[in-house]
PDB file of C-alpha atoms in Angstrom:
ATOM      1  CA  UNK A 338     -14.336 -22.998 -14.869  1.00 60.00           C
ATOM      2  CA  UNK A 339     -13.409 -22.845 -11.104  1.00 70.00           C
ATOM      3  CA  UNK A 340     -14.573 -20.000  -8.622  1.00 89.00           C
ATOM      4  CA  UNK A 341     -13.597 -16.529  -9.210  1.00 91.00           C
ATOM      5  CA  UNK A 342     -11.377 -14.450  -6.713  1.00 93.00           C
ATOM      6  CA  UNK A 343     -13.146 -12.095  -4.769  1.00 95.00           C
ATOM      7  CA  UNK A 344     -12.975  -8.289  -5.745  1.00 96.00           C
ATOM      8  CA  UNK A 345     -10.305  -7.794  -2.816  1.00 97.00           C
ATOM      9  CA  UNK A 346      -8.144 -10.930  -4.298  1.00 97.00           C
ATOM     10  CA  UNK A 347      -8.208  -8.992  -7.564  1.00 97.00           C
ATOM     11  CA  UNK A 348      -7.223  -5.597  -6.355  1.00 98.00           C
ATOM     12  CA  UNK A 349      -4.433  -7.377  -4.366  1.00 98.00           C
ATOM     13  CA  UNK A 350      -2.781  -8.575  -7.353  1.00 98.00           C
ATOM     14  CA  UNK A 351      -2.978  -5.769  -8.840  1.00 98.00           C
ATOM     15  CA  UNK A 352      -0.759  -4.228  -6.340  1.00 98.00           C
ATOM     16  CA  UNK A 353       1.461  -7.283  -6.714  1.00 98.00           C
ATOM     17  CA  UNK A 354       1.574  -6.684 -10.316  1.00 98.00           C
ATOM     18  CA  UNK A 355       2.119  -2.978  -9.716  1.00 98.00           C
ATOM     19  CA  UNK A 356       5.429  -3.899  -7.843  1.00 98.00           C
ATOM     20  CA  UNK A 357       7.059  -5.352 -10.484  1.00 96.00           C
ATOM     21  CA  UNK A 358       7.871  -2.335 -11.727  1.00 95.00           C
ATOM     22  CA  UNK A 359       9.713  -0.991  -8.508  1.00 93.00           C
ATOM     23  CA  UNK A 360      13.117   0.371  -9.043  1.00 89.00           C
ATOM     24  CA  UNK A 361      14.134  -0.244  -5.459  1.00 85.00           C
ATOM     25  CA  UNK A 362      16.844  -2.549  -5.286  1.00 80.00           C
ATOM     26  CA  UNK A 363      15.694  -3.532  -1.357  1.00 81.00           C
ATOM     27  CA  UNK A 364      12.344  -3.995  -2.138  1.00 86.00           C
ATOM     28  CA  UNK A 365       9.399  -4.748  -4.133  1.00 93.00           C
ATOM     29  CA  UNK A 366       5.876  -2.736  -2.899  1.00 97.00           C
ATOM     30  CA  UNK A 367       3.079  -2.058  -5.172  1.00 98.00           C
ATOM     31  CA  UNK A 368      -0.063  -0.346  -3.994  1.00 99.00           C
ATOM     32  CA  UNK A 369      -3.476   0.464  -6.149  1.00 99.00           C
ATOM     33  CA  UNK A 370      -6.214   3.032  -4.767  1.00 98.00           C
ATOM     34  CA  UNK A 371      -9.641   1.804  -6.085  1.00 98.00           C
ATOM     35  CA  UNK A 372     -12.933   3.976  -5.673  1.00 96.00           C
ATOM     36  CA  UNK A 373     -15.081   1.688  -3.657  1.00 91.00           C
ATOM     37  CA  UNK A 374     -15.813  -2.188  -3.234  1.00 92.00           C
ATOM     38  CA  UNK A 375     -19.790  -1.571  -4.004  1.00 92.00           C
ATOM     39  CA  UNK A 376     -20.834  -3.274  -6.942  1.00 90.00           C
ATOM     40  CA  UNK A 377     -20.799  -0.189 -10.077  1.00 89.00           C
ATOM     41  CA  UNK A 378     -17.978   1.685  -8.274  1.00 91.00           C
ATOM     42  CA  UNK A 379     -15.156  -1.317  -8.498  1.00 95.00           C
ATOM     43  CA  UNK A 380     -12.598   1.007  -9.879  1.00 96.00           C
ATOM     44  CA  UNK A 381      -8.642   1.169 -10.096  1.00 97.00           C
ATOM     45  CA  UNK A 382      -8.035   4.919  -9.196  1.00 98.00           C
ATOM     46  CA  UNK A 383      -4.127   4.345  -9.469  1.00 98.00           C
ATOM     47  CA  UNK A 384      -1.213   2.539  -8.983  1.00 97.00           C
ATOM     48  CA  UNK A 385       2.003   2.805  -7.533  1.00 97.00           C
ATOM     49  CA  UNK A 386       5.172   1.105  -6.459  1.00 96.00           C
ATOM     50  CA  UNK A 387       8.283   1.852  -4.704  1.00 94.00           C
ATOM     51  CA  UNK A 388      10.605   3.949  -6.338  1.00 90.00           C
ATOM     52  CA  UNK A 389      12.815   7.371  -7.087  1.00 86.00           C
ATOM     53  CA  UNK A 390      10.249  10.505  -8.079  1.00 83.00           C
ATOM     54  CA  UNK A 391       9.843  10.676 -11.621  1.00 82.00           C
ATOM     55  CA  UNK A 392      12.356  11.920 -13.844  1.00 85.00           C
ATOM     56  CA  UNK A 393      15.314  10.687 -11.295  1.00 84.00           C
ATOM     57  CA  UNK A 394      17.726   8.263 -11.174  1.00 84.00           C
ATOM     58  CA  UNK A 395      16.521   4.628 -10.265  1.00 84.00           C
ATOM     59  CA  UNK A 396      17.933   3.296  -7.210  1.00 80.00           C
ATOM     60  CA  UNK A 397      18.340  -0.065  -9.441  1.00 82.00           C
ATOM     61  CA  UNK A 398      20.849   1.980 -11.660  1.00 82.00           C
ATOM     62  CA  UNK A 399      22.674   3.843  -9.471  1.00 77.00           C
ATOM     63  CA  UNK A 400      20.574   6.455  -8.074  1.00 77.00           C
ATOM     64  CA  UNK A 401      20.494   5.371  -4.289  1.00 78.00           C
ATOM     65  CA  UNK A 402      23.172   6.258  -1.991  1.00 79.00           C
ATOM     66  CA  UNK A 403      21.558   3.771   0.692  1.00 79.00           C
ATOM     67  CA  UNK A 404      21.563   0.476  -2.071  1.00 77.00           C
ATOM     68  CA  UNK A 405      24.943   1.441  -3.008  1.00 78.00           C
ATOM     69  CA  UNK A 406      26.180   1.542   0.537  1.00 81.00           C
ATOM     70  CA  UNK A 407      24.472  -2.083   0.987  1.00 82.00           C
ATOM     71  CA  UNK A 408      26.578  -3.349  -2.076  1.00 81.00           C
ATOM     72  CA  UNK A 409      29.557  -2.587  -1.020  1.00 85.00           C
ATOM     73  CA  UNK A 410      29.358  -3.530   2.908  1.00 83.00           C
ATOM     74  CA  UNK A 411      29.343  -0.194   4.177  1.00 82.00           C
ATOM     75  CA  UNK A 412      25.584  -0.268   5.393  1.00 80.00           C
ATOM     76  CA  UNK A 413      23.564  -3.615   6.727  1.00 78.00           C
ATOM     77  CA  UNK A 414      20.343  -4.420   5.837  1.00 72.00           C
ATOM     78  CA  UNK A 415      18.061  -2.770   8.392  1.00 71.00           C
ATOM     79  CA  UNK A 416      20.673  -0.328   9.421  1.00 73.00           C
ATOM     80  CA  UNK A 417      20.118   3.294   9.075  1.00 71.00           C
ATOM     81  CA  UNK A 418      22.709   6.233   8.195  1.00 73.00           C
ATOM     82  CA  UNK A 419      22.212   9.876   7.602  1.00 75.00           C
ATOM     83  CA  UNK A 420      25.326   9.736   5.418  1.00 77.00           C
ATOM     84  CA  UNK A 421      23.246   7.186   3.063  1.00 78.00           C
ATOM     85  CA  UNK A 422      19.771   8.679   2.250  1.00 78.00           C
ATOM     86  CA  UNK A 423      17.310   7.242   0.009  1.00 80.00           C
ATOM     87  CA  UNK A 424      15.350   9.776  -2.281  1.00 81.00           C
ATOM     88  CA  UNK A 425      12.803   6.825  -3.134  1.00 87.00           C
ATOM     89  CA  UNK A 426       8.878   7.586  -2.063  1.00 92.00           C
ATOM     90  CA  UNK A 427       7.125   4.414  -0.900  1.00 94.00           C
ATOM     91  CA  UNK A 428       4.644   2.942  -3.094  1.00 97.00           C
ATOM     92  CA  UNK A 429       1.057   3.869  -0.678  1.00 98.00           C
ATOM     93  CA  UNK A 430       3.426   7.379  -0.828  1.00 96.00           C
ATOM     94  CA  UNK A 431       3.613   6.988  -4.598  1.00 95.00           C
ATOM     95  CA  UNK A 432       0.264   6.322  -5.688  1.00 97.00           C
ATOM     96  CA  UNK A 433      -1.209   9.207  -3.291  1.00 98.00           C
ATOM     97  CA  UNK A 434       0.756  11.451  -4.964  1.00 95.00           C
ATOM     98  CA  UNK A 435      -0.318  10.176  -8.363  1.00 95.00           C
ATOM     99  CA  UNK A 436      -3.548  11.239  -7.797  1.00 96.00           C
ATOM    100  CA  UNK A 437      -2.694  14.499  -6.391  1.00 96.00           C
ATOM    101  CA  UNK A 438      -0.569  15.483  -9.424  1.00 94.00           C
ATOM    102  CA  UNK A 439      -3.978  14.138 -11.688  1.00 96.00           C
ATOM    103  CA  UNK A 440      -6.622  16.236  -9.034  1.00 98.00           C
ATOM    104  CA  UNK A 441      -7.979  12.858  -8.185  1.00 97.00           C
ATOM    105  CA  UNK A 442      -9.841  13.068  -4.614  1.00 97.00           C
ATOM    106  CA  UNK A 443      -8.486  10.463  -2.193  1.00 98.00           C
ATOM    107  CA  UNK A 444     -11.373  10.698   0.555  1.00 97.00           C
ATOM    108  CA  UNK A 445     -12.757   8.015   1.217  1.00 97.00           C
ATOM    109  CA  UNK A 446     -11.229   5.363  -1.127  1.00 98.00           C
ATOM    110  CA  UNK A 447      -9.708   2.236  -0.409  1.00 98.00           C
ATOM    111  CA  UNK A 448      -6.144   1.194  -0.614  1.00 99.00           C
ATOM    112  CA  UNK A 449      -4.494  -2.051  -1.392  1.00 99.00           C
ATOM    113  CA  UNK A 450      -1.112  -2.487  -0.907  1.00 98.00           C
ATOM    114  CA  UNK A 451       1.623  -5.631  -1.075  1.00 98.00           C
ATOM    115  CA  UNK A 452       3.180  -4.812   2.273  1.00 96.00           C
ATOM    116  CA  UNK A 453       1.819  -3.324   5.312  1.00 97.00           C
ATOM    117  CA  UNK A 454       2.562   0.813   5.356  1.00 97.00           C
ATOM    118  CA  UNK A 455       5.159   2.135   8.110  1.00 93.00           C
ATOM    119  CA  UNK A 456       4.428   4.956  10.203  1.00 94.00           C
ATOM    120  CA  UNK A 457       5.036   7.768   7.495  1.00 94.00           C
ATOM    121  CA  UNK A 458       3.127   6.056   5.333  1.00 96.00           C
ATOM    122  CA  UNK A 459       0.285   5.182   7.658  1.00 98.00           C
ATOM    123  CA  UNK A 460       0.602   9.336   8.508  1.00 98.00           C
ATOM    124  CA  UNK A 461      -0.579  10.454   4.604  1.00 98.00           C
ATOM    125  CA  UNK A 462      -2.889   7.836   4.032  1.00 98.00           C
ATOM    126  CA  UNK A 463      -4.823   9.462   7.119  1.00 98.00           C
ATOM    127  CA  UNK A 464      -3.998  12.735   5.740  1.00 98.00           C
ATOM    128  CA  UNK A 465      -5.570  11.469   2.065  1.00 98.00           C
ATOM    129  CA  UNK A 466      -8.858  10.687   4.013  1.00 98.00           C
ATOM    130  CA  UNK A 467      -8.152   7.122   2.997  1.00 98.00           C
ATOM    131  CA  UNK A 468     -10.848   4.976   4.713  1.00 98.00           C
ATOM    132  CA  UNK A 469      -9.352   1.119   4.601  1.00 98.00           C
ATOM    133  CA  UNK A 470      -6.273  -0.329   4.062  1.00 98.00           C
ATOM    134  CA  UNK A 471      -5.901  -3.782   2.603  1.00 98.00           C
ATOM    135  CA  UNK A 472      -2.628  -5.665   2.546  1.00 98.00           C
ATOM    136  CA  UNK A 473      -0.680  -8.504   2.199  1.00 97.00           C
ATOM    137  CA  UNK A 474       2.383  -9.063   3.848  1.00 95.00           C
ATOM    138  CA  UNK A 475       2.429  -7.964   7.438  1.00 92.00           C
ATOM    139  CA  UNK A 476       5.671  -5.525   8.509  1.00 83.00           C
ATOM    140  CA  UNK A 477       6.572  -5.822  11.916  1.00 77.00           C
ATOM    141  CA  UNK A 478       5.530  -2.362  13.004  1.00 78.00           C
ATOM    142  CA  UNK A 479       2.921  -2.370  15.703  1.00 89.00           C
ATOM    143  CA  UNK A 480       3.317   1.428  16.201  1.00 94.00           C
ATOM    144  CA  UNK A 481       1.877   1.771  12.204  1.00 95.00           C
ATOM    145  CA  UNK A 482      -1.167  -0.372  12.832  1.00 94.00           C
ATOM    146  CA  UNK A 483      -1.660   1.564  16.319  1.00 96.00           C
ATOM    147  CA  UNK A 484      -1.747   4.739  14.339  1.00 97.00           C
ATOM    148  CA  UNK A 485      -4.261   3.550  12.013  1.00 97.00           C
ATOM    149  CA  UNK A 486      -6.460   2.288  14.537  1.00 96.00           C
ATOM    150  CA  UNK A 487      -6.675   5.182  16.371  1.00 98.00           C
ATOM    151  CA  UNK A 488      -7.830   7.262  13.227  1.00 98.00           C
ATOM    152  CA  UNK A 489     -10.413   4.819  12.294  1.00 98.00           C
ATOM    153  CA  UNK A 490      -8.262   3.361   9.790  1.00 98.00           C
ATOM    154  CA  UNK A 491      -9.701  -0.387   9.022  1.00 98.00           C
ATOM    155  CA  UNK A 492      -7.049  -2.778   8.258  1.00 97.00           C
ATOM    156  CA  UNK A 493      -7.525  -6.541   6.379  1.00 97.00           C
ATOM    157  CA  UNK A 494      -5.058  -8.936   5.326  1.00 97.00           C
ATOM    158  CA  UNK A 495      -5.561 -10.845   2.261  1.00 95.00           C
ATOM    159  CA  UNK A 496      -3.795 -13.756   1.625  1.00 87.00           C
ATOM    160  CA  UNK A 497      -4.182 -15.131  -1.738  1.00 83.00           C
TER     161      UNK A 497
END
């Protein structure tokens, strides 16, 4: 039997596993909040992944005016319109408000997520009193990492 991934490995694919169930038609995000990394407190908290709020529409089947746009040439990748919203909540966005809606603190626990958060997502995982944020795949948005740093915000990549 070989060696055993680390406890952050672990939690990362679990947030890899997580976004397989987006319903984003763009992308694929999963995120899990886990208690702590001490040994006895190693817990998934909850998981999330990119997608439409609960009870909507999936963007996969129709229910985003943005991912339709893209299909049909009227929007490029990367190109914004107010004409062509999204109503999708980002998976870090997702999974916070999972544990809202279950009165599950946030303070001080630990996220893991596939892709590194943008700037609105950076903004409520300092307003969840998240501590760290582990991730993956870097996004090229300095002013996100910026923001974390100057809350305090530790940041790791794990590559696995």
């Amino acid at each position: 039997m070989g060696e055993r991934d680390s406890w952050e490995q672990y939690f990362m694919a679990q947030a890899f596993m997580a976004s397989t169930r987006a319903t984003c038609g763009t992308r694929r995000v999963g995120a899990v909040i886990v208690d702590s990394l001490e040994a006895g407190k190693r817990r998934i908290l909850a998981t999330g992944y990119n997608g439409n709020p609960p009870g909507s529409k999936h963007c996969i089947d129709g229910g985003c005016p943005r991912f339709e746009a893209r299909k049909k040439g009227l929007l490029k990748s990367g190109e914004y319109s107010e004409k062509y919203q999204c109503d999708a909540f980002h998976a870090e966005a997702n999974v916070l408000f999972d544990m809202q809606r279950r009165g599950i603190s946030t303070d001080g626990r630990i996220i893991f997520t596939t892709t590194f958060p943008c700037r609105a997502c950076a903004e409520k995982i300092n307003g969840a009193g998240i501590k760290e944020v582990y991730y993956s795949i870097g996004y090229p948005d300095e002013i996100s990492k910026a923001y974390l740093e100057r809350y305090g915000i530790k940041t790791f990549q794990i590559e696995l």
